Coordinates of C-alpha atoms and ligand atoms in Angstrom, one line a residue:
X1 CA 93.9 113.5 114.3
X2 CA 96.8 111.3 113.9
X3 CA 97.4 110.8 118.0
X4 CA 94.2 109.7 118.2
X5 CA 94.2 107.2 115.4
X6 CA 97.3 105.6 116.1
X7 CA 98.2 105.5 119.3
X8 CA 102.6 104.4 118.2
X9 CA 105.1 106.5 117.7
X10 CA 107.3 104.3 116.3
X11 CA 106.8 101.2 114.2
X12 CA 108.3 98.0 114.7
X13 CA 109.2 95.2 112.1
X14 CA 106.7 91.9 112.4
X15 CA 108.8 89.0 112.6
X16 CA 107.9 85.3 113.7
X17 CA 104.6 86.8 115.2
X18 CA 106.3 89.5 117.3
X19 CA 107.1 92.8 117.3
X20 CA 110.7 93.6 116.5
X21 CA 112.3 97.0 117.7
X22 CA 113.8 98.6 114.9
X23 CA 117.0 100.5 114.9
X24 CA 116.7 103.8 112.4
X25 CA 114.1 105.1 111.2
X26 CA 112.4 108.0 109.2
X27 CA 109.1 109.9 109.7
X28 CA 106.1 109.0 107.9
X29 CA 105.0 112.2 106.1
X30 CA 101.5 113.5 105.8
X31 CA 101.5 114.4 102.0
X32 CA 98.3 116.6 102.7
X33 CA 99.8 118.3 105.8
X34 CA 104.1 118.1 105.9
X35 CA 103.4 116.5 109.3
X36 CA 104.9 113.4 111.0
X37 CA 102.5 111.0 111.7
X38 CA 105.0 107.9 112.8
X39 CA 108.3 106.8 112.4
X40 CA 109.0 103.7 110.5
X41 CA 112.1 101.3 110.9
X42 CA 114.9 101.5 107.8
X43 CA 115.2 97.5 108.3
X44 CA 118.8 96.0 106.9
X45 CA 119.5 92.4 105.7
X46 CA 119.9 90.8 109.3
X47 CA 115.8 91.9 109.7
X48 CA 115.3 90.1 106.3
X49 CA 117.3 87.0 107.2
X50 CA 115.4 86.6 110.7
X51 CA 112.0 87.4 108.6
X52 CA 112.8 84.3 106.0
X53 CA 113.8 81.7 108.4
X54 CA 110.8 82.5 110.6
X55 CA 108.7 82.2 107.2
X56 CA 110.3 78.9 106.7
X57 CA 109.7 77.4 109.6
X58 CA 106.3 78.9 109.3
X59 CA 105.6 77.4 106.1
X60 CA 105.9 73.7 106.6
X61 CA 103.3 73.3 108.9
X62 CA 100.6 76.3 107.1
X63 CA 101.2 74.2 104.0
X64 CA 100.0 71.1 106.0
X65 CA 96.8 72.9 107.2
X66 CA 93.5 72.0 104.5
X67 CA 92.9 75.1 102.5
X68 CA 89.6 75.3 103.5
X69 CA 91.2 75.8 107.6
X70 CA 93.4 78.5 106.1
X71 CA 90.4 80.1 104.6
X72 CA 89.0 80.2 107.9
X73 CA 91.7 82.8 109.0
X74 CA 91.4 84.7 106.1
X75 CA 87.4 85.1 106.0
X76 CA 88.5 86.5 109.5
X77 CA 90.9 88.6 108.7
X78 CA 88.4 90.6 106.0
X79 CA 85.5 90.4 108.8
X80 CA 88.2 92.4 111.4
X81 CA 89.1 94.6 107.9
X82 CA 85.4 95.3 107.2
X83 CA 85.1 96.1 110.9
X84 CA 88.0 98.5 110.8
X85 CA 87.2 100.0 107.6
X86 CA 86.4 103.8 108.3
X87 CA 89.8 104.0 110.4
X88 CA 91.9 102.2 107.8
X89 CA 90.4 104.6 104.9
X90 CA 91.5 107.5 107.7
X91 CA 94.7 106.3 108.2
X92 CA 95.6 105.4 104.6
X93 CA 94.0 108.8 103.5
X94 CA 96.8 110.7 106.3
X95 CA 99.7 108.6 104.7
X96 CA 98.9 108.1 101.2
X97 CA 96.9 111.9 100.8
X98 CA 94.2 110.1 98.0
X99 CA 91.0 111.5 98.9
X100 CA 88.8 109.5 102.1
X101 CA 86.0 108.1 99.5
X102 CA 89.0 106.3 97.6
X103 CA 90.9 105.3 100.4
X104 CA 87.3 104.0 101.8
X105 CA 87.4 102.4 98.1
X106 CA 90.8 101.3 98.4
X107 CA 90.2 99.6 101.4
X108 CA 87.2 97.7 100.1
X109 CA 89.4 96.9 97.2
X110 CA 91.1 94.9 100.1
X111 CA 88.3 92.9 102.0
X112 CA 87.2 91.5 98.7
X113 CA 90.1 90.7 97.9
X114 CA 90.2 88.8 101.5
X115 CA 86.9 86.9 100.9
X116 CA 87.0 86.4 97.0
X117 CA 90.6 84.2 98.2
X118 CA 89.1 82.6 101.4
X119 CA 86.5 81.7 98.8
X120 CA 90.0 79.9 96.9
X121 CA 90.0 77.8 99.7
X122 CA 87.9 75.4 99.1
X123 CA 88.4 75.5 95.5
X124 CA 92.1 75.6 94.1
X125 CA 91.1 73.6 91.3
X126 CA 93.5 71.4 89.5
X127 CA 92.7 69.2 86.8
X128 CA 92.1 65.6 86.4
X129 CA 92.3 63.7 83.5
X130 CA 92.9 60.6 81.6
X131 CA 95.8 58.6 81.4
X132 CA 97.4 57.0 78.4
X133 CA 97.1 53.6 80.4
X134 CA 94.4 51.7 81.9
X135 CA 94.3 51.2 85.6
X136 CA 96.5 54.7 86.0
X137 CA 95.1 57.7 87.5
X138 CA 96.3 61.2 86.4
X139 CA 95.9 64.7 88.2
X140 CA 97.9 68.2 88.5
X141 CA 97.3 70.0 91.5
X142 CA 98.7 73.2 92.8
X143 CA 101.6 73.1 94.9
X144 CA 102.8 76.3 97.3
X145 CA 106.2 78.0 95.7
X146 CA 107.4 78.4 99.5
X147 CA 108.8 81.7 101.1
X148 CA 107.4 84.4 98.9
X149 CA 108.4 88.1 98.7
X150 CA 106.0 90.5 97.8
X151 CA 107.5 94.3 97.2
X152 CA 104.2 97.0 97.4
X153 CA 104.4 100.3 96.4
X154 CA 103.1 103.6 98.1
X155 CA 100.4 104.7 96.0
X156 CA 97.9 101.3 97.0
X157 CA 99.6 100.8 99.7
X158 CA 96.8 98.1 101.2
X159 CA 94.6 96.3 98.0
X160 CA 97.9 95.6 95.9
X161 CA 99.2 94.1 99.1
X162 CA 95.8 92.1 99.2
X163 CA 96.2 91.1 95.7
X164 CA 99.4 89.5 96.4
X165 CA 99.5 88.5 100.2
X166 CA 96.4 87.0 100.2
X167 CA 96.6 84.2 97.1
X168 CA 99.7 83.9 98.7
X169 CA 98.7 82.3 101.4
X170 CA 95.7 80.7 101.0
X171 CA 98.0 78.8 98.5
X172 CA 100.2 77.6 101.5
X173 CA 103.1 80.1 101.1
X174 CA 104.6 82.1 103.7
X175 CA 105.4 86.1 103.6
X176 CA 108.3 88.4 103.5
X177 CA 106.2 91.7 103.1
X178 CA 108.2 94.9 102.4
X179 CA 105.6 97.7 102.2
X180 CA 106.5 100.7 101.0
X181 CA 108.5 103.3 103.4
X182 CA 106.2 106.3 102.8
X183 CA 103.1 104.3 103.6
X184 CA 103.9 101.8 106.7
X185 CA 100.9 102.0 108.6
X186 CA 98.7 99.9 106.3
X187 CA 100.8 96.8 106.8
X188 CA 101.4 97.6 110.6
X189 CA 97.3 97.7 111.2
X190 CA 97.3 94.2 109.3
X191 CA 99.9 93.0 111.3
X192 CA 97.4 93.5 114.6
X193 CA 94.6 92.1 111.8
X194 CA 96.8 89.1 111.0
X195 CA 97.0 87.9 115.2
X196 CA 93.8 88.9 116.0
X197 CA 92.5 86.7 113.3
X198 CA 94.5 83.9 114.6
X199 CA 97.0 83.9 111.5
X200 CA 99.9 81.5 112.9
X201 CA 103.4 83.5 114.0
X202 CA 105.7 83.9 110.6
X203 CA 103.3 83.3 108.1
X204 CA 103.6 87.0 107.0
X205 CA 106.1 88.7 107.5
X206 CA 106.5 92.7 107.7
X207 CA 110.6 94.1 107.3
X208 CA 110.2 98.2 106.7
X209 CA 112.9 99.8 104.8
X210 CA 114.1 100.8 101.3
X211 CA 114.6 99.3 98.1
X212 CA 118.5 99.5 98.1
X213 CA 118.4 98.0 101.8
X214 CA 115.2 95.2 102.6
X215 CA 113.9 94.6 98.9
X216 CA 117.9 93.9 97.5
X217 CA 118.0 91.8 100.3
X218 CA 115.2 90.3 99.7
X219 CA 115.7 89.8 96.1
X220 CA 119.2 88.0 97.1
X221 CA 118.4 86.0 99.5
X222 CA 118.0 82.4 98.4
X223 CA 115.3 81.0 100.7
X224 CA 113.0 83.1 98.7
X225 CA 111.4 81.5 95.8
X226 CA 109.5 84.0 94.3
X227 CA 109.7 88.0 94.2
X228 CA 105.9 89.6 93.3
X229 CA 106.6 93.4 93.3
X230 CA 104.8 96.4 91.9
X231 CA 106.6 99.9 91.1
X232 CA 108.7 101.5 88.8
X233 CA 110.1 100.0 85.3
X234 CA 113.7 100.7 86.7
X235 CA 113.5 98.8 89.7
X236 CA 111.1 96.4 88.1
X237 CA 113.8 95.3 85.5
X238 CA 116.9 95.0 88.2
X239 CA 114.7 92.2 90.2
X240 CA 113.9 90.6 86.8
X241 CA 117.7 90.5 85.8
X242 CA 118.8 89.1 89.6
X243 CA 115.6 86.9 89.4
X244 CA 116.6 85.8 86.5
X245 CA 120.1 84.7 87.3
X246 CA 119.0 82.9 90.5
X247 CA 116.1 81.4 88.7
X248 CA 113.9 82.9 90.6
X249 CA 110.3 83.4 90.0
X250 CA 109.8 86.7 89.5
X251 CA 105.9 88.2 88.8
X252 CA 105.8 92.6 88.0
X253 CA 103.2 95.1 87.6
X254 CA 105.3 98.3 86.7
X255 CA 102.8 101.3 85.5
X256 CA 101.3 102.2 82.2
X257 CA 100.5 105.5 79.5
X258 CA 96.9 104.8 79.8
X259 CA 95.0 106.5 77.3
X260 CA 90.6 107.4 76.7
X261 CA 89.8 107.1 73.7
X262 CA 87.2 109.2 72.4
X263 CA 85.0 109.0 68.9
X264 CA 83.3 111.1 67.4
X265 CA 80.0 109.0 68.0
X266 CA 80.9 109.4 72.3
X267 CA 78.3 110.5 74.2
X268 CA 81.1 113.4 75.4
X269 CA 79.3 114.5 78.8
X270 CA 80.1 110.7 79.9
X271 CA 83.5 110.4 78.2
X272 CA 84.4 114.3 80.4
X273 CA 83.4 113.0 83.5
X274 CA 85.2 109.2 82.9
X275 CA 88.5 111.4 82.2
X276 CA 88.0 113.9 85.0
X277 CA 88.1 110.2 87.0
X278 CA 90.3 108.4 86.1
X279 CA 92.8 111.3 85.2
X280 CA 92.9 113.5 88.3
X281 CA 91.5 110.8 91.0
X282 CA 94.7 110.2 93.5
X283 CA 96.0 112.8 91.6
X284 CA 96.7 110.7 89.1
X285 CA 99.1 108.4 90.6
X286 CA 97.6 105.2 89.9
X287 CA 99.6 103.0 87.4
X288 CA 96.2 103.1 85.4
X289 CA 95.5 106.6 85.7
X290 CA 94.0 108.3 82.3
X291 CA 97.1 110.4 81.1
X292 CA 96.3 110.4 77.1
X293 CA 93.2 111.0 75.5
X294 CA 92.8 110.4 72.4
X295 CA 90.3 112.3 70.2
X296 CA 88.7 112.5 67.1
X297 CA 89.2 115.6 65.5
X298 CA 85.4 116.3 64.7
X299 CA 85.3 116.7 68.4
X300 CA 88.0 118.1 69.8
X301 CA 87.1 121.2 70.6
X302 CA 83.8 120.3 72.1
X303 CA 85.7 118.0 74.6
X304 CA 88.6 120.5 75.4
X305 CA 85.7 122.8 76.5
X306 CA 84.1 120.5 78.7
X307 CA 86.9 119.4 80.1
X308 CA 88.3 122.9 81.2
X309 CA 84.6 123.5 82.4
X310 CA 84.3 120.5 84.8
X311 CA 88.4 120.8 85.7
X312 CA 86.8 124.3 87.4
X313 CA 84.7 122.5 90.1
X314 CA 87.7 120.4 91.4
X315 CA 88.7 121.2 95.0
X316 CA 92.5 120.2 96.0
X317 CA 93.1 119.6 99.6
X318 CA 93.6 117.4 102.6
X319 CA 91.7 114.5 101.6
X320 CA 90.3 114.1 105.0
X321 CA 88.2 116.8 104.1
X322 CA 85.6 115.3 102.2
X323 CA 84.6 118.4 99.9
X324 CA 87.8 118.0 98.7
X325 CA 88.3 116.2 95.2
X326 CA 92.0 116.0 94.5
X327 CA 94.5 114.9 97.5
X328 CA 98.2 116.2 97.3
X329 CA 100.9 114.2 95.7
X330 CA 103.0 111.7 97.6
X331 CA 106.2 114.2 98.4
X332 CA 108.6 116.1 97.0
X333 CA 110.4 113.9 94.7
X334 CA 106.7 113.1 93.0
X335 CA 106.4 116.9 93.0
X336 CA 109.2 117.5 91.6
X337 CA 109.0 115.0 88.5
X338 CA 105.5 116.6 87.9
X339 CA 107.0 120.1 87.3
X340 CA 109.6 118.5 85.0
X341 CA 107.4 117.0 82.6
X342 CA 105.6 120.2 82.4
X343 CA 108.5 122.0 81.2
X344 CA 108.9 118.7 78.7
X345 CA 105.1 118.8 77.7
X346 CA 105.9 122.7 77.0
X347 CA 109.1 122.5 75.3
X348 CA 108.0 120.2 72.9
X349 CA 105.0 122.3 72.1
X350 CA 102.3 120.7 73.6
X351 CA 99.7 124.0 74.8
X352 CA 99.3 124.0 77.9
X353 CA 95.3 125.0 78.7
X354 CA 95.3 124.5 82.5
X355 CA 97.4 124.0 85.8
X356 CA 100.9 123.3 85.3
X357 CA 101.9 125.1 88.9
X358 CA 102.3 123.8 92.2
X359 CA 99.6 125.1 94.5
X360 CA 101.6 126.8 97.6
X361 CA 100.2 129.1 100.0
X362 CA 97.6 129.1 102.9
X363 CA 95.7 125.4 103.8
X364 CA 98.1 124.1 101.0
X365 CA 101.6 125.6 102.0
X366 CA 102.3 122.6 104.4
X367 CA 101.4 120.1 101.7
X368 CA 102.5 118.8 98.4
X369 CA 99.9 120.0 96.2
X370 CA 99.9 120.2 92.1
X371 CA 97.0 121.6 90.2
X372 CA 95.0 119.3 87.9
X373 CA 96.8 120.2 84.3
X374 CA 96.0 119.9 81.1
X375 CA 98.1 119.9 77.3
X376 CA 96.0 120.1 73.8
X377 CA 98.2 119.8 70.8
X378 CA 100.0 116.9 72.3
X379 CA 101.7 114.7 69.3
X380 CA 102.2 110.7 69.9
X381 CA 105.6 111.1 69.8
X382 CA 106.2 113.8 72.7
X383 CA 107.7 112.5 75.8
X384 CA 104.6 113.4 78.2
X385 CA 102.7 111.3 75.7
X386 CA 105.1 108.7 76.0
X387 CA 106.3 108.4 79.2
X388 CA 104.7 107.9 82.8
X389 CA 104.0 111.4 84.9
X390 CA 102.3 109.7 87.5
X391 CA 100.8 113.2 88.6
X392 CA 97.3 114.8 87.5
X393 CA 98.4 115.5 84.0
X394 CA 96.6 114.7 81.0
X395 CA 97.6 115.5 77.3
X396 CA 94.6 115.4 74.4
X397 CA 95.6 113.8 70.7
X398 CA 93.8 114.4 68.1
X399 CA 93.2 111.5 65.6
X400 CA 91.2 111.4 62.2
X401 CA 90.5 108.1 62.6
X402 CA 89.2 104.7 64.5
X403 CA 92.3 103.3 63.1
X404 CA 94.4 106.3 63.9
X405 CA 93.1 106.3 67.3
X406 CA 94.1 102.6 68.1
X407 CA 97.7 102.8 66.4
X408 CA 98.5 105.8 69.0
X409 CA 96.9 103.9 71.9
X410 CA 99.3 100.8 71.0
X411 CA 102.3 103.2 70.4
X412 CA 103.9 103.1 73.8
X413 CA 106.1 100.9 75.4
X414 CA 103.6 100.2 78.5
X415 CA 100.2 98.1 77.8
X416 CA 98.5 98.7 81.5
X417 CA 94.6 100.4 80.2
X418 CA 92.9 101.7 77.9
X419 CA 89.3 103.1 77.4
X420 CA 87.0 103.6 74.1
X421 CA 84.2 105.9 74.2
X422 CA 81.9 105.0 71.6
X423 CA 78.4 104.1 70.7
X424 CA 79.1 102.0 67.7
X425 CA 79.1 98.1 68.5
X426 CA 81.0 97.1 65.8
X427 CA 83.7 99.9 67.1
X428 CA 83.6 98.6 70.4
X429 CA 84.6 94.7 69.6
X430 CA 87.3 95.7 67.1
X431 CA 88.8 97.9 69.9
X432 CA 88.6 95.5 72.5
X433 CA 90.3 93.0 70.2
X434 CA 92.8 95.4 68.9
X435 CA 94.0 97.4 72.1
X436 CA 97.1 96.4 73.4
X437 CA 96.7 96.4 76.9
X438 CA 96.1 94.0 79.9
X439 CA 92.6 96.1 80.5
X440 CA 90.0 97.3 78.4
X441 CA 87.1 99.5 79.1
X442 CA 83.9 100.8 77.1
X443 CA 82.6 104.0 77.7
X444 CA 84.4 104.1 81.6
X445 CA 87.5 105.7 82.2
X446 CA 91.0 103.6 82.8
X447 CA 90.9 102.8 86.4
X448 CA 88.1 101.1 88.6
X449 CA 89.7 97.3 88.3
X450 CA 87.7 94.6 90.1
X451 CA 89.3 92.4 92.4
X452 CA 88.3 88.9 90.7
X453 CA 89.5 89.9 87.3
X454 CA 93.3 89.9 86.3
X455 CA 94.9 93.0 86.8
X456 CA 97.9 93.2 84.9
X457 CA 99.2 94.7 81.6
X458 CA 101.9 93.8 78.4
X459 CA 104.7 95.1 77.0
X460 CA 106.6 97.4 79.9
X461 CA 104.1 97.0 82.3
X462 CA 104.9 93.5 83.3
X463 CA 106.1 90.2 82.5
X464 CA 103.3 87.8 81.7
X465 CA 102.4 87.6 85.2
X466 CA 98.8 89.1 86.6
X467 CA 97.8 90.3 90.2
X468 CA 94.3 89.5 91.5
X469 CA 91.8 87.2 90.1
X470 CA 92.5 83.3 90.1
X471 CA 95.3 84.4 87.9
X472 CA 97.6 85.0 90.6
X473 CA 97.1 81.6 92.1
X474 CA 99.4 80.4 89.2
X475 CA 101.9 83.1 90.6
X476 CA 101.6 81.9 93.8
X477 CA 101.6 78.1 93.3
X478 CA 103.5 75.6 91.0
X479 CA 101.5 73.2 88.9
X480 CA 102.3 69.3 89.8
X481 CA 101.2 66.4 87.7
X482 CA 100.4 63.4 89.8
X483 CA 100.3 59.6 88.2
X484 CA 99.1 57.3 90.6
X485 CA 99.4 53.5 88.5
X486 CA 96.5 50.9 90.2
X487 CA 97.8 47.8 87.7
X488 CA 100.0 46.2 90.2
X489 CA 102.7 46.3 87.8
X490 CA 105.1 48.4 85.8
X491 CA 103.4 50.0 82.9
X492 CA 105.7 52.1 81.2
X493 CA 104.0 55.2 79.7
X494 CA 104.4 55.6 75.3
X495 CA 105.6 51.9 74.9
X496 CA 102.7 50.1 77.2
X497 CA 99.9 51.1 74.5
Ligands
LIG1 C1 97.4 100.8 90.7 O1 97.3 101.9 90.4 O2 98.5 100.2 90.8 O3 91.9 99.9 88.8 C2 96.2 100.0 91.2 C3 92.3 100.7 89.6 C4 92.4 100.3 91.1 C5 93.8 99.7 91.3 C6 94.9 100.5 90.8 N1 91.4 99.3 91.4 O4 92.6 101.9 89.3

């Protein structure tokens, strides 16, 4: 399968419109098989260097080119990404493991995102308003920020870098992309998207490598204005603090402890199959993956049932397969945090009803499979009801109360999703008002964000930045005010009038 999708064997960074040999690299692991599909360049600083003064250069003239002409490109890039779609889902499906019909999703997630932004371009309003004095003309209109750096992580490896890249540009910016090393081959079939679309050379640009190497040096280097990176809280709070002390802008999206809420008023058949989504879909490694729900006592039981009862019908597999519902997990170190937080989830006393064990042997020895799990008995203040898995693990809390219920949803340090099953309209605008988190849904599970909205979260999960939507135009530009005075003479603004 993989020779005859990708034809490379090794990948090569994307600088100033060419291809760039690298000199390491590591394989590219199928999560669903152990297989190498590709090897991907670990980049140092010298690749990140040659990638920000080609974006420079790049930058002055894309700036210079009407919005609505930069549009043009990108309408073409999501017609070559809507063309390509069944083998980008393939090969996303072969580095990521999620499941073919999400990466298919994933992927759309992408070409919206492509002609929602080309749609930007001939918009990008600003505002115009009055002026304090007569014959004076006042505007603000969005300027680019410049060289941009945008950090994606492995688990959305191509609509997160949609959500950022393409705002990005259609703003007048240029690129330093570092994609995540597990998932490369996303950004290497934009890169042939990008030129075949007639993108000009260095207005994105694609360094490989790791965190410690490429991102620090992105994060350091000083002809970037702006860091946009999604990932862990760790990592997310060491570009803050160097962003911070360079003044750079810096915009994060780092996970959530989304929780379902479900009332005792929940039509329950809907609320079990929104958790079996949005719990064990990508098995669970989405940063708005269901991993609490929250009950109501009166129904606990009921739900537990049904839960254990659909968890049956879930196939695990290679997600090329597409009988198969649940795809592996990413590699070993995702494995391997799993099983620790099911010893936590045990220790502490949560029961443990289902899964909870690695799934090894025959079509799944080569792979890095985990069985969908799930904890009753879970209290607010255990660590797996605290603290992100990012694995197929869910833990029910029961509540006696609406109030209850909403004070254990707000408890954690994240603020990513949340869900309320409920049938009572008066329920459903309190909760909506009263749930702390950048995302709200009624009677859906915690994942399924739309392109156009803001996606984004409070607390830990970000810093008062969003990705997607118009929203991340104001990442992705600076506001400027404009005066233009038509007196002829010097009127001077809070004494003239
Ligand atoms: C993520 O997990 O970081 O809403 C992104 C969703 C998807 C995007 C998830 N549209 O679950």
């Amino acid at each position: 399968m993989s020779e005859k999708l990708l034809e490379e064997q090794k990948l090569s960074n994307y600088i100033d419109g060419k291809y760039v040999d690298g000199k390491t690299f590591r394989s590219v692991i199928n999560p669903a098989t152990g297989e190498s599909i590709v090897e991907v360049p670990l980049s140092g600083k010298d690749s990140v260097d040659a990638a920000v003064d080609s974006a420079k250069k790049a930058q002055k003239e894309w700036a210079l080119v009407p919005a609505p002409m930069r549009a043009e490109i990108l309408y073409k890039i999501g017609a070559l990404m809507k063309e390509r779609k069944e083998r980008l889902a393939q090969l996303l499906t072969m580095e990521n493991g999620k499941v073919i019909e999400e990466g298919r999703g994933e992927v759309q997630e992408g070409i919206d995102m492509a002609f929602y932004m080309a749609g930007e371009g001939r918009r990008l309003f600003g505002q115009t308003t009055p002026a304090e004095l007569n014959n004076k003309f006042a505007m603000s209109v969005r300027a680019p920020v410049g060289v941009v750096g945008i950090i994606t992580p492995w688990n959305f490896p191509i609509a997160i870098a949609s959500w950022k890249s393409f705002p990005a540009i259609i703003a007048g910016n240029a690129v330093v992309w570092k994609p995540a090393t597990e998932t490369p081959i996303m950004a290497h079939e934009m890169t042939k998207i990008y030129e075949e679309a007639g993108l000009p050379k260095g207005v994105i640009n694609v360094v490989y490598g790791s965190g410690g190497d490429v991102g620090d040096a992105m994060v350091h280097h000083d002809g970037i204005k702006l860091i946009s990176f999604t990932g862990s809280n760790d990592t997310g709070r060491n570009i803050a603090s160097e962003c911070g002390r360079q003044l750079k802008k810096v915009s994060l999206e780092m996970g959530g402890k989304n929780a379902v809420i479900v009332m005792d008023d929940a039509d329950i058949e809907l609320a079990v199959e929104g958790i079996l989504w949005s719990a064990f879909g990508t098995s669970g490694q989405r940063c708005t993956a269901c991993s609490r729900v929250i009950v109501h006592e009166d129904v606990k039981e009921q739900l537990e049932k049904r839960i254990l009862e659909e968890m049956k019908g879930l196939t695990i597999g290679d997600g090329l397969d597409e009988e198969n519902k649940v795809g592996p997990i990413i590699n070993k170190a995702g494995l391997d945090k799993i099983k620790k937080y099911i010893e936590i989830g045990k220790g502490e006393g949560a029961r443990l009803l289902e899964g909870g064990y690695e799934i090894t042997g025959g079509k799944h020895e080569k792979g890095y499979y985990f069985a969908p799990t799930l904890f009753t008995d879970a209290t607010k203040d255990m660590r797996i009801s605290k603290e992100e898995i990012f694995g197929p693990v869910v833990s029910l809390i029961s509540v006696k109360s609406f109030e209850e219920a909403i004070e254990v949803n707000n408890g954690v340090t994240y603020g990513l999703s949340s869900s309320i099953f409920t049938a009572d309209v008066n329920r459903v605008f309190k909760a909506q008002r009263d749930l702390d988190t950048g995302i709200v849904y009624v009677n859906a599970g915690t994942t399924g964000a739309e392109i156009h909205l803001p996606f984004g979260g409070t607390k830990g999960t970000g810093n008062g930045h969003r990705d997607s939507g118009v929203q991340a135009l104001d990442v992705f530009t600076e506001w400027k005010a404009v005066y233009v005075d038509y007196s002829g003479k010097l009127q001077r603004a809070q004494i003239d009038n």
